[in-house]
mmCIF file of C-alpha atoms and ligand atoms in Angstrom:
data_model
loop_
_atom_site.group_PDB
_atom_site.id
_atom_site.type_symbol
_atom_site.label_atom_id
_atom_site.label_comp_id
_atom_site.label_asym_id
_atom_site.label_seq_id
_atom_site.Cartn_x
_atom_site.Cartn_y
_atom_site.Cartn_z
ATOM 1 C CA UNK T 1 2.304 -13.955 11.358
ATOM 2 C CA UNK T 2 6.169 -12.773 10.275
ATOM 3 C CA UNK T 3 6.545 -9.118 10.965
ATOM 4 C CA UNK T 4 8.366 -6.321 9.475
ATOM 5 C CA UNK T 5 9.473 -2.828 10.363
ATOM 6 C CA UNK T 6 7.885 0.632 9.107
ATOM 7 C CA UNK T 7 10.242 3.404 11.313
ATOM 8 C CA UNK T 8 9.890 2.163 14.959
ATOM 9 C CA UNK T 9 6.666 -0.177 13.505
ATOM 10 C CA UNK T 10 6.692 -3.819 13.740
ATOM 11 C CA UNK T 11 3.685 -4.790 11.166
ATOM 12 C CA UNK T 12 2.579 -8.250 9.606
ATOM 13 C CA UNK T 13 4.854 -8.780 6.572
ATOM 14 C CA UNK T 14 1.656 -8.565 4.347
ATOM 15 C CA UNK T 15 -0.678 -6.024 5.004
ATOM 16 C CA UNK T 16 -4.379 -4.921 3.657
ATOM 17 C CA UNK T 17 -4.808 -2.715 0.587
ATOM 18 C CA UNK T 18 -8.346 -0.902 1.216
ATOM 19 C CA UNK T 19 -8.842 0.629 -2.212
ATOM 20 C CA UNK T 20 -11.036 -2.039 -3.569
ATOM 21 C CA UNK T 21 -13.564 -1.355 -0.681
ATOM 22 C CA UNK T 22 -14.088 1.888 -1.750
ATOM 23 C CA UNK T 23 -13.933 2.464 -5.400
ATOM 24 C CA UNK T 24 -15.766 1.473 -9.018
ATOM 25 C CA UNK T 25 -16.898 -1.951 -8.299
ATOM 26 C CA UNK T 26 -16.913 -2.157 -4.260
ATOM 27 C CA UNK T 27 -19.144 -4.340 -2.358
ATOM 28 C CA UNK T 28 -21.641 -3.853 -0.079
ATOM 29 C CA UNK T 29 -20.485 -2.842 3.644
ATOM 30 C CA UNK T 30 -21.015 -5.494 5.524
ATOM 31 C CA UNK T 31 -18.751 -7.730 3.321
ATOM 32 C CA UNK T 32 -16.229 -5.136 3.337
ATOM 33 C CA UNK T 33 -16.213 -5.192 7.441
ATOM 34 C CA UNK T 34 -16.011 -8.863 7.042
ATOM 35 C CA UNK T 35 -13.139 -8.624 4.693
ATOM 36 C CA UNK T 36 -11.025 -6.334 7.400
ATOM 37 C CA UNK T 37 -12.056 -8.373 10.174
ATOM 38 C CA UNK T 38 -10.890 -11.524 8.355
ATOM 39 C CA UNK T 39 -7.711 -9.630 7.962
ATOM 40 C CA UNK T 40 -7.357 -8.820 11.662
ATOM 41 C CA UNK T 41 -8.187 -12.734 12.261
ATOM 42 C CA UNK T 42 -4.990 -13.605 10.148
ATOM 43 C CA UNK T 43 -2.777 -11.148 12.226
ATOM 44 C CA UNK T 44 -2.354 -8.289 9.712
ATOM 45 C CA UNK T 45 -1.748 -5.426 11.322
ATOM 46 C CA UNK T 46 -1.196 -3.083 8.682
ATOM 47 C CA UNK T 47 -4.019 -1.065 6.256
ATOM 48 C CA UNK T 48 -3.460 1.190 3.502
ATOM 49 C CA UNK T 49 -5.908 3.868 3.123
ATOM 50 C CA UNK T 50 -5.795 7.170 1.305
ATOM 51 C CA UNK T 51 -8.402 10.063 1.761
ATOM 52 C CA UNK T 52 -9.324 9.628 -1.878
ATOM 53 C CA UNK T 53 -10.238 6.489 -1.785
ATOM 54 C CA UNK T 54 -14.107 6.904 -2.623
ATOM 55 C CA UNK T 55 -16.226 7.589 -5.724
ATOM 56 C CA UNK T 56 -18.372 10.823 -5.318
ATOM 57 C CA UNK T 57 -16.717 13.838 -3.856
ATOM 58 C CA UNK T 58 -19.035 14.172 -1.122
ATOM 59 C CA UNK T 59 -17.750 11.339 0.462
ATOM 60 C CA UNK T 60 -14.498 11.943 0.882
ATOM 61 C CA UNK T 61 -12.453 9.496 3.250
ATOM 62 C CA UNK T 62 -14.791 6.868 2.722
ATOM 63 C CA UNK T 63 -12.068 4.084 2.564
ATOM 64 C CA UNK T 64 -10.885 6.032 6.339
ATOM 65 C CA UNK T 65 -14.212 5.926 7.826
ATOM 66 C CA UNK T 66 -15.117 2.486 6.709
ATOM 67 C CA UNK T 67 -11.836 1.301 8.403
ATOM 68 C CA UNK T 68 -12.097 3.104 11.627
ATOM 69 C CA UNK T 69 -15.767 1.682 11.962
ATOM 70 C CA UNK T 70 -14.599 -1.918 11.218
ATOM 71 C CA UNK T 71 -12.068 -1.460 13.613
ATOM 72 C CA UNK T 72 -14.461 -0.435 16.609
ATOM 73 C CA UNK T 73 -16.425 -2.902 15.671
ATOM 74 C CA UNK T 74 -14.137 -5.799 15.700
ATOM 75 C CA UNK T 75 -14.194 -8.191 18.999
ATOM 76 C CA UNK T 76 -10.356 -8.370 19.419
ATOM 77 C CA UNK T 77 -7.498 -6.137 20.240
ATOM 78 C CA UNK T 78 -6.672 -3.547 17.578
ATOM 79 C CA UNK T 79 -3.890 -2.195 19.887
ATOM 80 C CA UNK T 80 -1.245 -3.299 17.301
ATOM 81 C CA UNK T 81 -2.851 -2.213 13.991
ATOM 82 C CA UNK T 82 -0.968 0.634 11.967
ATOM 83 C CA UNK T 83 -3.136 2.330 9.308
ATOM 84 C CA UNK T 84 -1.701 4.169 6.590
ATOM 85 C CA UNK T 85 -3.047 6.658 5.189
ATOM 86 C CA UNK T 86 -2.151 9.573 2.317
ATOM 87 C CA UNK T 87 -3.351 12.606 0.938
ATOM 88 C CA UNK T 88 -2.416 14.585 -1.750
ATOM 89 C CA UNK T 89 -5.047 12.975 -4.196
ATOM 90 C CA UNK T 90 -8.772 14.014 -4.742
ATOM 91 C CA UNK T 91 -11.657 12.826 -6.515
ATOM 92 C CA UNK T 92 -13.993 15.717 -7.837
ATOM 93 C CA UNK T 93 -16.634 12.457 -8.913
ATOM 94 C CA UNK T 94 -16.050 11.880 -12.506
ATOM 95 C CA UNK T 95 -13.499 8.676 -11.893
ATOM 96 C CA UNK T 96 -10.841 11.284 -12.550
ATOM 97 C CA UNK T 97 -7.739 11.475 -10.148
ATOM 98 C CA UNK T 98 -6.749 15.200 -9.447
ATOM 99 C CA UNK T 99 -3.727 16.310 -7.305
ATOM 100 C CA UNK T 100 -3.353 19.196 -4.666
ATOM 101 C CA UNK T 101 0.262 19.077 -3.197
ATOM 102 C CA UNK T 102 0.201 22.473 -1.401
ATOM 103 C CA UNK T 103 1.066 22.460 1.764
ATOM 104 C CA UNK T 104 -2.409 23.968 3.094
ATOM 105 C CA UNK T 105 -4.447 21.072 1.504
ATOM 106 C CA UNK T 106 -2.158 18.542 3.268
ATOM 107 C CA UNK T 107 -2.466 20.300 6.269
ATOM 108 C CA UNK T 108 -6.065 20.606 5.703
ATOM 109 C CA UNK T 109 -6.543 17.246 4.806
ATOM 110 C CA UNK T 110 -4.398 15.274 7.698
ATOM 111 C CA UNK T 111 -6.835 17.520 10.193
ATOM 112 C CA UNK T 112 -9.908 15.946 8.151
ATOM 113 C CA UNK T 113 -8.370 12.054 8.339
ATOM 114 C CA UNK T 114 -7.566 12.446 12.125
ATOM 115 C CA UNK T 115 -11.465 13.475 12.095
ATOM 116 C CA UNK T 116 -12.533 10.376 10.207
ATOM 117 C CA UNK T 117 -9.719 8.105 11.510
ATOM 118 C CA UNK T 118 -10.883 9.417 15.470
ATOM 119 C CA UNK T 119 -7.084 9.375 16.663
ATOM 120 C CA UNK T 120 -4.893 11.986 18.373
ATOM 121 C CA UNK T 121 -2.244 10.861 15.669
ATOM 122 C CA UNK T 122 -1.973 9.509 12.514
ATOM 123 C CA UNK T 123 0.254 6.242 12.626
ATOM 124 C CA UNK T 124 1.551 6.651 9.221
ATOM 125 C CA UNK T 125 0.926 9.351 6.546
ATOM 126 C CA UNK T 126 2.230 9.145 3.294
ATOM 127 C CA UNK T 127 2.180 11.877 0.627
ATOM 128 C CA UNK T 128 0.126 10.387 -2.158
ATOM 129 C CA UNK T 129 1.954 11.468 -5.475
ATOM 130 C CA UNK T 130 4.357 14.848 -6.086
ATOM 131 C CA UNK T 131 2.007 17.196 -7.918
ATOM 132 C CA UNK T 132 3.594 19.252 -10.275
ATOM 133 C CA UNK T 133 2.580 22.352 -9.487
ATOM 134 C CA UNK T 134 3.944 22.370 -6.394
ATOM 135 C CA UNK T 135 7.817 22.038 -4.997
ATOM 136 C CA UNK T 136 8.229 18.809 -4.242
ATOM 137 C CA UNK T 137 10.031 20.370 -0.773
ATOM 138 C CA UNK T 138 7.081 22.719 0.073
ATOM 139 C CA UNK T 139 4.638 19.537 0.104
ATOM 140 C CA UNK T 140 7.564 17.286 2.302
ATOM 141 C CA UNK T 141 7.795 20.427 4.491
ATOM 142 C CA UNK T 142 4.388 20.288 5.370
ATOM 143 C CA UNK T 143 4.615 16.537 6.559
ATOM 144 C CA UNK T 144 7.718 17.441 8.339
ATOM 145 C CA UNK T 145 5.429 20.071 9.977
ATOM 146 C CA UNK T 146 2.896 17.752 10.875
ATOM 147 C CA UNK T 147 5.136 15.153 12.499
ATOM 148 C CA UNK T 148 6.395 18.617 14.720
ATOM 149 C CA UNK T 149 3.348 18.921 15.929
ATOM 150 C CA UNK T 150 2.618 14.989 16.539
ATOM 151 C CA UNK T 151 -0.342 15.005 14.266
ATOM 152 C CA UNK T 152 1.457 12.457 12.161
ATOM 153 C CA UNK T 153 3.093 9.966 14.204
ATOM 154 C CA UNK T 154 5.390 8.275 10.959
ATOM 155 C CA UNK T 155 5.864 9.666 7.396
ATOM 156 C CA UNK T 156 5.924 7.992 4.158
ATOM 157 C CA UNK T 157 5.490 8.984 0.415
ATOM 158 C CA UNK T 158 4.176 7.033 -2.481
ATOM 159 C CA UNK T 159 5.435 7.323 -6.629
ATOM 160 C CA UNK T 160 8.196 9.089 -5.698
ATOM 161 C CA UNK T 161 11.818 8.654 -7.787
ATOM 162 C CA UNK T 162 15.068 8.015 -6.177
ATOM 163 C CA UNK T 163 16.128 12.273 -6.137
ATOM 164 C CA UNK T 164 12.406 12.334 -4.174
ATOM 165 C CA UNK T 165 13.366 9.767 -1.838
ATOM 166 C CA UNK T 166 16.543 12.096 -1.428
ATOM 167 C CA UNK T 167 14.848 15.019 -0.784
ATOM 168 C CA UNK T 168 12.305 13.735 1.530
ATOM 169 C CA UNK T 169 14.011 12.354 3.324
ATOM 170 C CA UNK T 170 16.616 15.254 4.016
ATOM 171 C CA UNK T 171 13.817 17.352 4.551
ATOM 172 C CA UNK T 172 11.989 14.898 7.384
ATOM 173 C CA UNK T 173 15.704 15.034 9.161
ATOM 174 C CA UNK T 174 16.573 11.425 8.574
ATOM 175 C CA UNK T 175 12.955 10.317 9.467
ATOM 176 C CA UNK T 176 11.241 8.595 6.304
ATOM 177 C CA UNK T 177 9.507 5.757 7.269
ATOM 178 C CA UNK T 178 8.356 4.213 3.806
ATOM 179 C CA UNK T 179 7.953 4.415 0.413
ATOM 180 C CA UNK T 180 4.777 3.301 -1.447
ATOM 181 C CA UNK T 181 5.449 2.428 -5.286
ATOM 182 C CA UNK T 182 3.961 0.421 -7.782
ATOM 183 C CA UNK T 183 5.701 -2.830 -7.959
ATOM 184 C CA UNK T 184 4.404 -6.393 -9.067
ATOM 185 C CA UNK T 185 5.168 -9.174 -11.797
ATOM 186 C CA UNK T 186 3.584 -6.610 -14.489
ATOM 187 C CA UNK T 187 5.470 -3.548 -13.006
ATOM 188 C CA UNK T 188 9.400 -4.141 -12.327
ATOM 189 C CA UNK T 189 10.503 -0.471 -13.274
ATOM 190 C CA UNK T 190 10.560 0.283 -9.584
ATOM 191 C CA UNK T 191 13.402 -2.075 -8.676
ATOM 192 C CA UNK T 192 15.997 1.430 -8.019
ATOM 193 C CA UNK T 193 13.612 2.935 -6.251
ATOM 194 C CA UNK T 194 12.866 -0.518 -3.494
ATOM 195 C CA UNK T 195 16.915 -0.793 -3.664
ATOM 196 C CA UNK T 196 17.288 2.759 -2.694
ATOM 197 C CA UNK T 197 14.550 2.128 0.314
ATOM 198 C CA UNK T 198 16.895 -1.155 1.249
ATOM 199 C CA UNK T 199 19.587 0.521 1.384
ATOM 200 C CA UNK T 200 17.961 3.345 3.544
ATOM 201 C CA UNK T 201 16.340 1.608 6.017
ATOM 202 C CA UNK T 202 12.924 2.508 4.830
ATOM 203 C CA UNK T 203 10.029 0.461 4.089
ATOM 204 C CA UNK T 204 8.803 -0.068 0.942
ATOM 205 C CA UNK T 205 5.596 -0.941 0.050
ATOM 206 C CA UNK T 206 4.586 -2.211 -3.289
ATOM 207 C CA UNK T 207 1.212 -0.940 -4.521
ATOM 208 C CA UNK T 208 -0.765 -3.296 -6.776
ATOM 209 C CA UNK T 209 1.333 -5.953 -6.060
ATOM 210 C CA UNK T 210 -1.262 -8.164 -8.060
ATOM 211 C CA UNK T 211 -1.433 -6.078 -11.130
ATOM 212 C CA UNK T 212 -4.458 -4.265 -9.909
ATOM 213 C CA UNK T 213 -7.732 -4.587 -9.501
ATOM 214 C CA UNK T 214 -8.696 -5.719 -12.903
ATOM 215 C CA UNK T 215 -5.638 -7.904 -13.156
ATOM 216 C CA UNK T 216 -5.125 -9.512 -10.310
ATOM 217 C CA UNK T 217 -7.364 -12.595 -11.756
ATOM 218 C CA UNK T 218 -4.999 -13.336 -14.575
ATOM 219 C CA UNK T 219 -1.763 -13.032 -12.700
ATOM 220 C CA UNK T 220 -1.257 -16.849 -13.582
ATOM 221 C CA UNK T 221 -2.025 -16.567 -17.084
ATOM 222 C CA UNK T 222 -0.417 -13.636 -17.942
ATOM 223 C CA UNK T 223 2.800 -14.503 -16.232
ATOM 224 C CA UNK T 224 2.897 -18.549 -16.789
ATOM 225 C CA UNK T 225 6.576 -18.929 -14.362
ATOM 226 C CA UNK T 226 3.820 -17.517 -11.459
ATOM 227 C CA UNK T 227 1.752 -20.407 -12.300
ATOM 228 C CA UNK T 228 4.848 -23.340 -12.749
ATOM 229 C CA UNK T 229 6.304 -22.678 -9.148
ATOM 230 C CA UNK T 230 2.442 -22.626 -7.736
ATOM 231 C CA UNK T 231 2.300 -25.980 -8.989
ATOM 232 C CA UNK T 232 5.392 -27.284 -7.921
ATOM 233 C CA UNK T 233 4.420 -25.275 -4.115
ATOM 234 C CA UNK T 234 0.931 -26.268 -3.806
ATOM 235 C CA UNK T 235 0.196 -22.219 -3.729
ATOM 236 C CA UNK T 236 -1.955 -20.185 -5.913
ATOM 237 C CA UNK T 237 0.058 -17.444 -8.705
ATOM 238 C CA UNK T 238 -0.868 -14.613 -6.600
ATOM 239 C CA UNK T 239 0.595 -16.155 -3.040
ATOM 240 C CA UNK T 240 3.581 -16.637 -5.318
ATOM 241 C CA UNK T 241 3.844 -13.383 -6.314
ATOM 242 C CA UNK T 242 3.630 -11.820 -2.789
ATOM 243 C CA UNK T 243 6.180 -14.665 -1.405
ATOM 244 C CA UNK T 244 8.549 -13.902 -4.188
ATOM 245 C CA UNK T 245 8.118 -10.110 -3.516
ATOM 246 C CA UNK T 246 8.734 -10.877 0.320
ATOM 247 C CA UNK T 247 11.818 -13.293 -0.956
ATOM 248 C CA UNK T 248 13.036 -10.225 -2.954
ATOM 249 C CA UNK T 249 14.241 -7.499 0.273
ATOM 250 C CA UNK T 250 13.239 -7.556 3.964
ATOM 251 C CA UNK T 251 12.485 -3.908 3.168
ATOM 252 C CA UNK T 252 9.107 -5.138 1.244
ATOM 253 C CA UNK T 253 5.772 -5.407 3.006
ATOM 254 C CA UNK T 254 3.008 -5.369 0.064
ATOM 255 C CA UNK T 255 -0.131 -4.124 0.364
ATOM 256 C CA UNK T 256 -2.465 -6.368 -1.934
ATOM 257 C CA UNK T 257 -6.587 -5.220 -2.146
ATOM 258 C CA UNK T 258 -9.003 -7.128 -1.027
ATOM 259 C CA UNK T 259 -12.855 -6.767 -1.653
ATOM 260 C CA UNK T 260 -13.548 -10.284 -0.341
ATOM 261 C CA UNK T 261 -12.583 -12.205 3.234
ATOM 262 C CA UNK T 262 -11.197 -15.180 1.383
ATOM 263 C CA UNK T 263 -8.764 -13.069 -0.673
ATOM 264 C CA UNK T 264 -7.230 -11.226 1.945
ATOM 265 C CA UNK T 265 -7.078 -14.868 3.623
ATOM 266 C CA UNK T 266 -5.386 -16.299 1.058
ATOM 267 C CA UNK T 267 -2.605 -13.031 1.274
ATOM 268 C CA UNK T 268 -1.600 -13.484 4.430
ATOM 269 C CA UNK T 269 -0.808 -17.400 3.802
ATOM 270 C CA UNK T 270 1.690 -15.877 1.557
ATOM 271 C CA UNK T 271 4.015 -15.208 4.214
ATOM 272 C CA UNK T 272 4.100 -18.817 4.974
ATOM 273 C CA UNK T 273 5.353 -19.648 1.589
ATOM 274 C CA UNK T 274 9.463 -20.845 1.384
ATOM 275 C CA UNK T 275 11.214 -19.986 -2.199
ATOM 276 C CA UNK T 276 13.553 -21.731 -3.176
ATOM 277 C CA UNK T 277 16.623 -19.348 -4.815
ATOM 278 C CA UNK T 278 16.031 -21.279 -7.887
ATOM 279 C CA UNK T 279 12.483 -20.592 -7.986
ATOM 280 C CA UNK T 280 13.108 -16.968 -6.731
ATOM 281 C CA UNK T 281 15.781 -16.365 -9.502
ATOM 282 C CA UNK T 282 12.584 -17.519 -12.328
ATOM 283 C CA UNK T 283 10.401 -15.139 -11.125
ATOM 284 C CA UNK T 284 12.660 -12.351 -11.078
ATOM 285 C CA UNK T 285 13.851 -12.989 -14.637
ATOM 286 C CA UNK T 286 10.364 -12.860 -15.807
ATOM 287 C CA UNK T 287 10.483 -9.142 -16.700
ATOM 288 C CA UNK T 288 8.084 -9.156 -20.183
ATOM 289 C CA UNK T 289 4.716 -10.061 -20.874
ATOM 290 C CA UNK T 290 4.832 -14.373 -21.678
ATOM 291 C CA UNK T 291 2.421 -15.680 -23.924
ATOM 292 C CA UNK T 292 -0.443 -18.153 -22.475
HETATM 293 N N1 NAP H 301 -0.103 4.838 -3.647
HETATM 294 C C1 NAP H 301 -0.808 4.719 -4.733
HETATM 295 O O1 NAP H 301 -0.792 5.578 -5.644
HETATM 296 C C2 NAP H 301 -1.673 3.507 -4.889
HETATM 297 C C3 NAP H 301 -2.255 3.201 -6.130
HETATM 298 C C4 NAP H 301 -3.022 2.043 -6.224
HETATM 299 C C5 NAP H 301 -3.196 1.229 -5.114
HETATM 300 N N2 NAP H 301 -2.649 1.570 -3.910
HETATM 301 C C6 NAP H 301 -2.802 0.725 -2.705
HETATM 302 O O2 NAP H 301 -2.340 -0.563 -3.015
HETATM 303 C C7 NAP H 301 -3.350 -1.515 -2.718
HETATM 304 C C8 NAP H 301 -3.257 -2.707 -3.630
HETATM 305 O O3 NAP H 301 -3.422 -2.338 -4.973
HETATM 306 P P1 NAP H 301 -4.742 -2.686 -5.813
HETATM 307 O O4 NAP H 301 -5.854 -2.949 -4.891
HETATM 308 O O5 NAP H 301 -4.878 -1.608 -6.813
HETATM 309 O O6 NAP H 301 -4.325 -3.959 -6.651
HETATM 310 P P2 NAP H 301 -3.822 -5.449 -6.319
HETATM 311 O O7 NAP H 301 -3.524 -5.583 -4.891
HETATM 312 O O8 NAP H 301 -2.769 -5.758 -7.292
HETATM 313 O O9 NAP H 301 -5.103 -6.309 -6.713
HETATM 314 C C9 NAP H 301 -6.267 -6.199 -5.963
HETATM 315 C C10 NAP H 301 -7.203 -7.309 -6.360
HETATM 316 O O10 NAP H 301 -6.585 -8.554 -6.192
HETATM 317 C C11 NAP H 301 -7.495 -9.504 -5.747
HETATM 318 N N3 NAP H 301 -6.766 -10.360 -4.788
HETATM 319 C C12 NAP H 301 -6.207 -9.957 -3.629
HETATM 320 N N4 NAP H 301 -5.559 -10.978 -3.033
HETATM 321 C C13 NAP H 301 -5.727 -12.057 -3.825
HETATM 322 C C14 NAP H 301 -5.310 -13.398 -3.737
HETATM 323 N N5 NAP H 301 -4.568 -13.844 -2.713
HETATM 324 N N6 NAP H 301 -5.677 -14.237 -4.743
HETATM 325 C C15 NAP H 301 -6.417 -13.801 -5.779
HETATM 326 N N7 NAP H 301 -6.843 -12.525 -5.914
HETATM 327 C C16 NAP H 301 -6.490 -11.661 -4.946
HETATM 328 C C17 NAP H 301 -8.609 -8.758 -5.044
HETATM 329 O O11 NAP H 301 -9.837 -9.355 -5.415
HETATM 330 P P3 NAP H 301 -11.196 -9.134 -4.600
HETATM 331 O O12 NAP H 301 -11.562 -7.690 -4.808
HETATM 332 O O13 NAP H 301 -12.136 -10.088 -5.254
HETATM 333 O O14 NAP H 301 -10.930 -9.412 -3.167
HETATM 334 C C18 NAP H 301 -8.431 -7.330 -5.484
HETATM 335 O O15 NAP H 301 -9.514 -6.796 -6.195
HETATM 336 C C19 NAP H 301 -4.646 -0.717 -2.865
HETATM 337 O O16 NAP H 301 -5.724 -1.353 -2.257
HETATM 338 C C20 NAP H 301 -4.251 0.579 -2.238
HETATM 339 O O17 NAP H 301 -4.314 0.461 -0.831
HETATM 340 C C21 NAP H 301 -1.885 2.689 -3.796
#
């Protein structure tokens, strides 16, 4: 498995989006446990998690808890695994996303995903999304706080813009470790933000880097220059995707969602996958929606 760097990190160059396991539409449990395990037979070493990833509200942290349970229960060493979690979000139960920024939720809330996650220290915890209601400062502050107090071990936020980048991290002294951002064949708009992260030293990790859940199936079809070079490679559209993202900066570690063992399989072989510049230099120019 390549590796990249999150802060002082190494991680697999691909890692594990948990979402899918947890929201509308997730499987049973044992075929999510087999999914993460299958993951952690490929040598991925990072997971993405958030708090709110669950459907009623009285199971908050599901996504967490289902991860730290796979985890125990796996035969192998898990020694070298970084999960990443976030809060921020919440989901009162109606499929709605809600925000709480303040800084006593966070606080609240990284006490609640140590509970669930059962370490001394979070390896990396990312603010979800800037809530409007709340300085964007006051809500960094309180992750600065936490990483004081070694509650949080790394720091990383998610949708943030290039002045939030800025500002966090001015505020974490110089100690960002990531940023989280949607970015994938469907999404490009994101490019300043992944430059900015380059150029920073920072991580940045593309959120459905499929096109999501509902998309990922159609990658191909939607964007036909996906399909050509997995022709010409032998690969599938969505391995292309994530080796064309990897081809893009060494800053990029996506995070695709799995639901299913032989997804998450397929992922990691991504990192295996040699663009040419040619082929890189299609896929990049392929910035609108092509007829099929
Ligand atoms: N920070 C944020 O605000 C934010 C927002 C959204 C998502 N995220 C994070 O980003 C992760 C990824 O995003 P996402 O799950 O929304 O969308 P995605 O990764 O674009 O797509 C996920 C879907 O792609 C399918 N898939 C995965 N690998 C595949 C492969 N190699 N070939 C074919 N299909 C494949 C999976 O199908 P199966 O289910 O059948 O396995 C899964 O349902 C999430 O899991 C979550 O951790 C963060």
């Amino acid at each position: 498995m390549h590796l990249r760097q999150i802060g002082d990190t190494k991680v697999s160059a691909i890692g594990l989006g948990g979402m899918p396991m947890s929201i509308e539409g997730r499987p049973d449990e044992s075929r999510s446990i087999a999914t993460i395990h299958a993951a952690l037979d490929a040598g991925i070493t990072l997971i993405d998690t958030a708090d709110a990833y669950h459907l009623g509200a009285d199971e908050v942290g599901h996504n967490e808890s289902l991860i730290a349970r796979s985890l125990a229960s796996y035969g192998g060493d898990t020694s070298e695994v970084l999960v990443a979690t976030k809060g921020g979000h919440l989901r009162p139960g109606n499929g709605s996303w809600t925000l709480d920024g303040s800084p006593d939720h966070l606080r609240r809330a990284c006490d609640e995903s140590l509970r669930r996650l059962g370490v001394d220290a979070i390896g990396l915890y990312q603010f979800h999304r800037p809530d409007p209601t709340v300085a964007y400062e006051d809500s960094i502050g309180a992750l600065r706080d936490l990483l004081d107090q070694g509650k949080i071990r790394m720091a990383g936020i998610s949708n943030a813009d290039p002045d939030q980048i800025r500002t966090a991290q001015q505020i974490l002294g110089g100690r960002l470790a990531s940023v989280q951002n949607q970015y994938s064949p469907a999404f490009r708009s994101s490019e300043p933000e992944l430059r900015l992260a380059e150029s920073l030293d920072i991580a940045f990790l593309p959120w459905s880097p499929l096109g999501g859940i509902k998309n990922a199936a159609e990658l191909g079809t939607t964007y036909q220059v996906f399909a050509q070079v997995a022709r010409e490679i032998d690969a599938t559209p969505q391995q292309v995707a994530l080796a064309w993202m990897l081809a893009t900066s060494p800053t990029v570690i996506p995070i695709p969602g799995s639901s299913r063992p032989e997804t998450i399989l397929a992922s990691a072989v991504a990192v295996d996958l040699v663009l040419t510049p040619a082929q890189v230099s299609r896929l990049a120019q392929t910035s609108t929606r092509e007829p099929s």
